[in-house]
Amino acid sequence: MHPGYGWYFLYTREAHPGEHLTAHGGFEEKLAAARRLRDEIGITRPILVDDVEGTVHRAYGLLPNMSWVLDRGGTIAYKAMWTSAAHVGEFLEQREAAPAGPASSTFYAELLAPIARDRPAFQRGLERNGPRAVTEFARAEEIWAERARAARHSS
Amino acid sequence: MSGDYNYERFDAYVSSGEDEREFGAFPDLLHAGERAPDGELLLLDGERVRLSELWRRNGVVLEFGSFT
């Protein structure tokens, strides 16, 4: 689809551990979880597994669902806090459509990109991980709401 | 260290403020046009690879994630 780019899924720590999917206690556990991810979710992109300390994840900022595009040679071309496969795909199409040589160049840009939230699908994911994942996320939402209230009061 | 990285409880991770710190630091960490950090990973059911080997011949899309 994008012949100039290899698209990889980089497996990190589990964002929402639960009874059926615990935090990784070691590299073998992490590998087993990565295989389950491939087989149960049906990820067809090649999966890269980070070490159990998250060395590469740490180097790229530790966010749970970020996307990066690295040009041939290792220059960062795209950095996003959240993954939108459609947004990355459009970006790659633009890069691949650009004529080679002096007829085109690049410019630095920043933006706030829109993303659709599929809350029901996310909820099903939490439930798959286990009841604990559901209640802990609900508690986290209360913490976020409290933070937002505090920020409104202080501004 | 790995105990902190592989947190067991998401609510405890959030109440520690770690999520805010990570999301807050992200915009200032690495930018388009800069060199990407290299590192070694295991291709699932394959061999160990360095990112620099992957980007030698082709561009690379890295989509980070877990089950959720």
Short mmCIF file of C-alpha atoms in Angstrom, two decimals:
data_model
loop_
_atom_site.label_atom_id
_atom_site.label_comp_id
_atom_site.label_asym_id
_atom_site.label_seq_id
_atom_site.Cartn_x
_atom_site.Cartn_y
_atom_site.Cartn_z
CA MET A 1 0.00 0.00 0.00
CA HIS A 2 2.88 2.34 0.88
CA PRO A 3 5.85 0.70 -0.82
CA GLY A 4 8.37 3.18 0.52
CA TYR A 5 7.46 2.51 4.14
CA GLY A 6 7.37 -0.51 6.40
CA TRP A 7 4.47 -0.23 8.87
CA TYR A 8 5.18 -1.83 12.24
CA PHE A 9 3.17 -2.28 15.43
CA LEU A 10 5.46 -1.72 18.42
CA TYR A 11 4.21 -3.62 21.47
CA THR A 12 4.63 -1.72 24.75
CA ARG A 13 3.53 -2.35 28.35
CA GLU A 14 -0.13 -3.17 28.88
CA ALA A 15 -1.99 0.11 29.35
CA HIS A 16 -4.93 -1.46 31.22
CA PRO A 17 -3.93 -4.63 33.06
CA GLY A 18 -6.74 -6.83 34.35
CA GLU A 19 -7.48 -10.31 35.61
CA HIS A 20 -7.13 -11.81 32.13
CA LEU A 21 -4.16 -9.75 31.01
CA THR A 22 -1.74 -8.79 33.75
CA ALA A 23 1.25 -6.45 33.67
CA HIS A 24 4.29 -8.15 32.14
CA GLY A 25 6.39 -9.85 34.82
CA GLY A 26 9.18 -10.68 32.39
CA PHE A 27 10.12 -10.76 28.74
CA GLU A 28 8.64 -14.23 28.09
CA GLU A 29 5.30 -13.04 29.45
CA LYS A 30 5.49 -9.98 27.26
CA LEU A 31 6.23 -12.14 24.21
CA ALA A 32 3.28 -14.42 25.02
CA ALA A 33 1.01 -11.37 25.34
CA ALA A 34 2.26 -10.04 21.99
CA ARG A 35 1.38 -13.37 20.35
CA ARG A 36 -2.10 -13.23 21.91
CA LEU A 37 -2.47 -9.69 20.59
CA ARG A 38 -1.59 -10.86 17.09
CA ASP A 39 -3.86 -13.91 17.23
CA GLU A 40 -6.85 -12.48 19.15
CA ILE A 41 -6.99 -8.96 17.74
CA GLY A 42 -5.72 -10.08 14.35
CA ILE A 43 -2.94 -7.56 13.87
CA THR A 44 -1.46 -8.22 10.46
CA ARG A 45 1.32 -5.64 10.58
CA PRO A 46 4.66 -7.04 11.73
CA ILE A 47 4.94 -6.70 15.51
CA LEU A 48 8.09 -5.37 17.16
CA VAL A 49 8.39 -6.25 20.84
CA ASP A 50 10.23 -3.82 23.08
CA ASP A 51 12.27 -5.11 26.03
CA VAL A 52 10.48 -5.51 29.34
CA GLU A 53 11.84 -2.20 30.69
CA GLY A 54 10.39 -0.36 27.68
CA THR A 55 13.71 1.07 26.48
CA VAL A 56 12.49 2.10 23.02
CA HIS A 57 9.06 3.13 24.31
CA ARG A 58 10.81 5.39 26.82
CA ALA A 59 13.04 6.95 24.13
CA TYR A 60 9.93 7.92 22.16
CA GLY A 61 8.02 9.39 25.08
CA LEU A 62 6.06 6.51 26.72
CA LEU A 63 2.63 7.43 25.35
CA PRO A 64 0.28 4.47 24.91
CA ASN A 65 -0.94 4.92 21.31
CA MET A 66 1.43 7.25 19.52
CA SER A 67 2.55 7.13 15.89
CA TRP A 68 5.84 8.12 14.32
CA VAL A 69 6.99 8.13 10.70
CA LEU A 70 10.74 7.88 10.25
CA ASP A 71 12.13 8.61 6.81
CA ARG A 72 14.73 6.45 5.17
CA GLY A 73 17.92 7.32 7.00
CA GLY A 74 16.14 7.86 10.31
CA THR A 75 14.88 11.44 10.19
CA ILE A 76 11.59 12.01 12.00
CA ALA A 77 8.92 13.02 9.45
CA TYR A 78 5.76 12.70 11.54
CA LYS A 79 5.10 12.63 15.26
CA ALA A 80 1.64 12.19 16.73
CA MET A 81 0.42 11.78 20.29
CA TRP A 82 -2.32 9.43 19.14
CA THR A 83 -2.63 7.01 16.24
CA SER A 84 -5.03 7.72 13.42
CA ALA A 85 -4.22 5.20 10.72
CA ALA A 86 -6.16 7.34 8.22
CA HIS A 87 -4.12 10.42 9.13
CA VAL A 88 -0.82 8.57 8.83
CA GLY A 89 -2.01 7.05 5.54
CA GLU A 90 -2.85 10.47 4.06
CA PHE A 91 0.51 11.79 5.15
CA LEU A 92 2.35 8.90 3.48
CA GLU A 93 0.34 9.40 0.27
CA GLN A 94 1.35 13.06 0.19
CA ARG A 95 4.99 12.18 0.80
CA GLU A 96 4.94 9.53 -1.94
CA ALA A 97 3.16 11.81 -4.42
CA ALA A 98 5.77 14.56 -4.06
CA PRO A 99 8.05 14.76 -7.10
CA ALA A 100 11.69 13.89 -6.54
CA GLY A 101 14.47 16.46 -6.91
CA PRO A 102 14.35 20.24 -6.70
CA ALA A 103 10.66 20.43 -7.71
CA SER A 104 9.59 19.71 -4.14
CA SER A 105 10.77 20.27 -0.61
CA THR A 106 9.29 19.89 2.88
CA PHE A 107 8.14 22.32 5.55
CA TYR A 108 7.82 21.98 9.30
CA ALA A 109 4.21 21.88 10.57
CA GLU A 110 2.33 21.34 13.81
CA LEU A 111 -1.40 20.74 14.18
CA LEU A 112 -4.18 19.48 16.41
CA ALA A 113 -5.59 16.62 14.38
CA PRO A 114 -9.18 15.40 14.87
CA ILE A 115 -9.79 11.82 15.91
CA ALA A 116 -13.05 9.90 16.39
CA ARG A 117 -13.51 8.20 19.76
CA ASP A 118 -14.95 4.71 19.65
CA ARG A 119 -15.84 4.44 23.32
CA PRO A 120 -17.90 1.19 23.00
CA ALA A 121 -14.98 -0.62 21.36
CA PHE A 122 -12.61 0.70 24.03
CA GLN A 123 -15.02 -0.47 26.74
CA ARG A 124 -15.11 -3.95 25.20
CA GLY A 125 -11.31 -3.96 25.30
CA LEU A 126 -11.30 -3.11 29.00
CA GLU A 127 -13.84 -5.88 29.64
CA ARG A 128 -11.72 -8.38 27.75
CA ASN A 129 -8.75 -7.48 29.98
CA GLY A 130 -10.88 -8.09 33.09
CA PRO A 131 -13.31 -6.44 35.54
CA ARG A 132 -10.44 -4.73 37.34
CA ALA A 133 -9.45 -2.92 34.13
CA VAL A 134 -13.02 -1.54 33.90
CA THR A 135 -13.22 -0.27 37.49
CA GLU A 136 -9.69 1.17 37.44
CA PHE A 137 -10.43 3.11 34.27
CA ALA A 138 -13.66 4.44 35.81
CA ARG A 139 -11.62 5.59 38.82
CA ALA A 140 -9.08 7.24 36.50
CA GLU A 141 -11.92 9.12 34.80
CA GLU A 142 -12.93 10.51 38.21
CA ILE A 143 -9.34 11.66 38.79
CA TRP A 144 -9.27 13.37 35.37
CA ALA A 145 -12.61 15.08 36.07
CA GLU A 146 -11.29 16.29 39.43
CA ARG A 147 -8.14 17.65 37.77
CA ALA A 148 -10.26 19.46 35.18
CA ARG A 149 -12.38 21.04 37.94
CA ALA A 150 -9.25 22.13 39.82
CA ALA A 151 -7.80 23.64 36.64
CA ARG A 152 -11.01 25.60 36.01
CA HIS A 153 -10.98 26.96 39.57
CA SER A 154 -7.38 28.07 39.40
CA SER A 155 -7.75 29.91 36.07
CA MET B 1 12.45 0.32 37.44
CA SER B 2 10.62 -2.23 35.32
CA GLY B 3 8.10 -2.53 38.15
CA ASP B 4 7.24 1.13 37.66
CA TYR B 5 7.17 0.88 33.89
CA ASN B 6 4.94 -2.22 33.91
CA TYR B 7 2.40 -0.81 36.32
CA GLU B 8 -0.27 -3.25 37.48
CA ARG B 9 -2.97 -0.71 38.37
CA PHE B 10 -4.05 1.94 35.88
CA ASP B 11 -5.82 4.07 38.52
CA ALA B 12 -2.69 4.15 40.68
CA TYR B 13 -0.62 5.10 37.63
CA VAL B 14 -3.02 7.99 36.91
CA SER B 15 -3.29 9.14 40.53
CA SER B 16 0.53 9.30 40.70
CA GLY B 17 0.36 11.99 38.00
CA GLU B 18 2.65 9.98 35.72
CA ASP B 19 0.18 10.17 32.81
CA GLU B 20 0.07 13.98 33.04
CA ARG B 21 3.85 14.17 33.10
CA GLU B 22 4.23 11.91 30.07
CA PHE B 23 1.58 13.65 27.96
CA GLY B 24 2.88 17.04 29.10
CA ALA B 25 6.49 16.28 28.15
CA PHE B 26 5.66 14.81 24.75
CA PRO B 27 5.35 18.05 22.69
CA ASP B 28 8.89 19.11 23.70
CA LEU B 29 10.47 15.71 23.12
CA LEU B 30 11.95 15.12 19.65
CA HIS B 31 10.64 16.96 16.59
CA ALA B 32 10.09 16.39 12.90
CA GLY B 33 13.40 17.00 11.14
CA GLU B 34 15.45 15.57 14.01
CA ARG B 35 17.15 12.19 14.10
CA ALA B 36 15.03 9.39 15.50
CA PRO B 37 16.36 7.43 18.49
CA ASP B 38 17.77 4.04 17.56
CA GLY B 39 17.02 0.92 19.55
CA GLU B 40 16.83 -2.85 19.43
CA LEU B 41 13.56 -4.76 19.27
CA LEU B 42 12.44 -8.32 18.68
CA LEU B 43 10.44 -8.97 15.55
CA LEU B 44 7.71 -11.31 16.89
CA ASP B 45 8.67 -14.89 16.01
CA GLY B 46 11.63 -13.52 14.11
CA GLU B 47 15.00 -12.01 14.80
CA ARG B 48 16.26 -9.07 16.80
CA VAL B 49 16.37 -5.91 14.69
CA ARG B 50 17.67 -2.41 15.20
CA LEU B 51 15.46 0.47 14.05
CA SER B 52 18.46 1.77 12.08
CA GLU B 53 18.45 -1.48 10.07
CA LEU B 54 14.75 -0.98 9.30
CA TRP B 55 15.15 2.63 8.14
CA ARG B 56 18.30 1.98 6.09
CA ARG B 57 16.40 1.00 2.94
CA ASN B 58 12.85 2.18 3.61
CA GLY B 59 10.87 4.60 5.68
CA VAL B 60 9.36 3.22 8.88
CA VAL B 61 5.95 3.76 10.48
CA LEU B 62 6.00 2.97 14.21
CA GLU B 63 2.58 2.53 15.74
CA PHE B 64 2.95 2.03 19.51
CA GLY B 65 0.30 0.13 21.40
CA SER B 66 -0.98 -2.71 23.56
CA PHE B 67 -4.26 -4.64 23.82
CA THR B 68 -6.31 -1.51 24.43
#
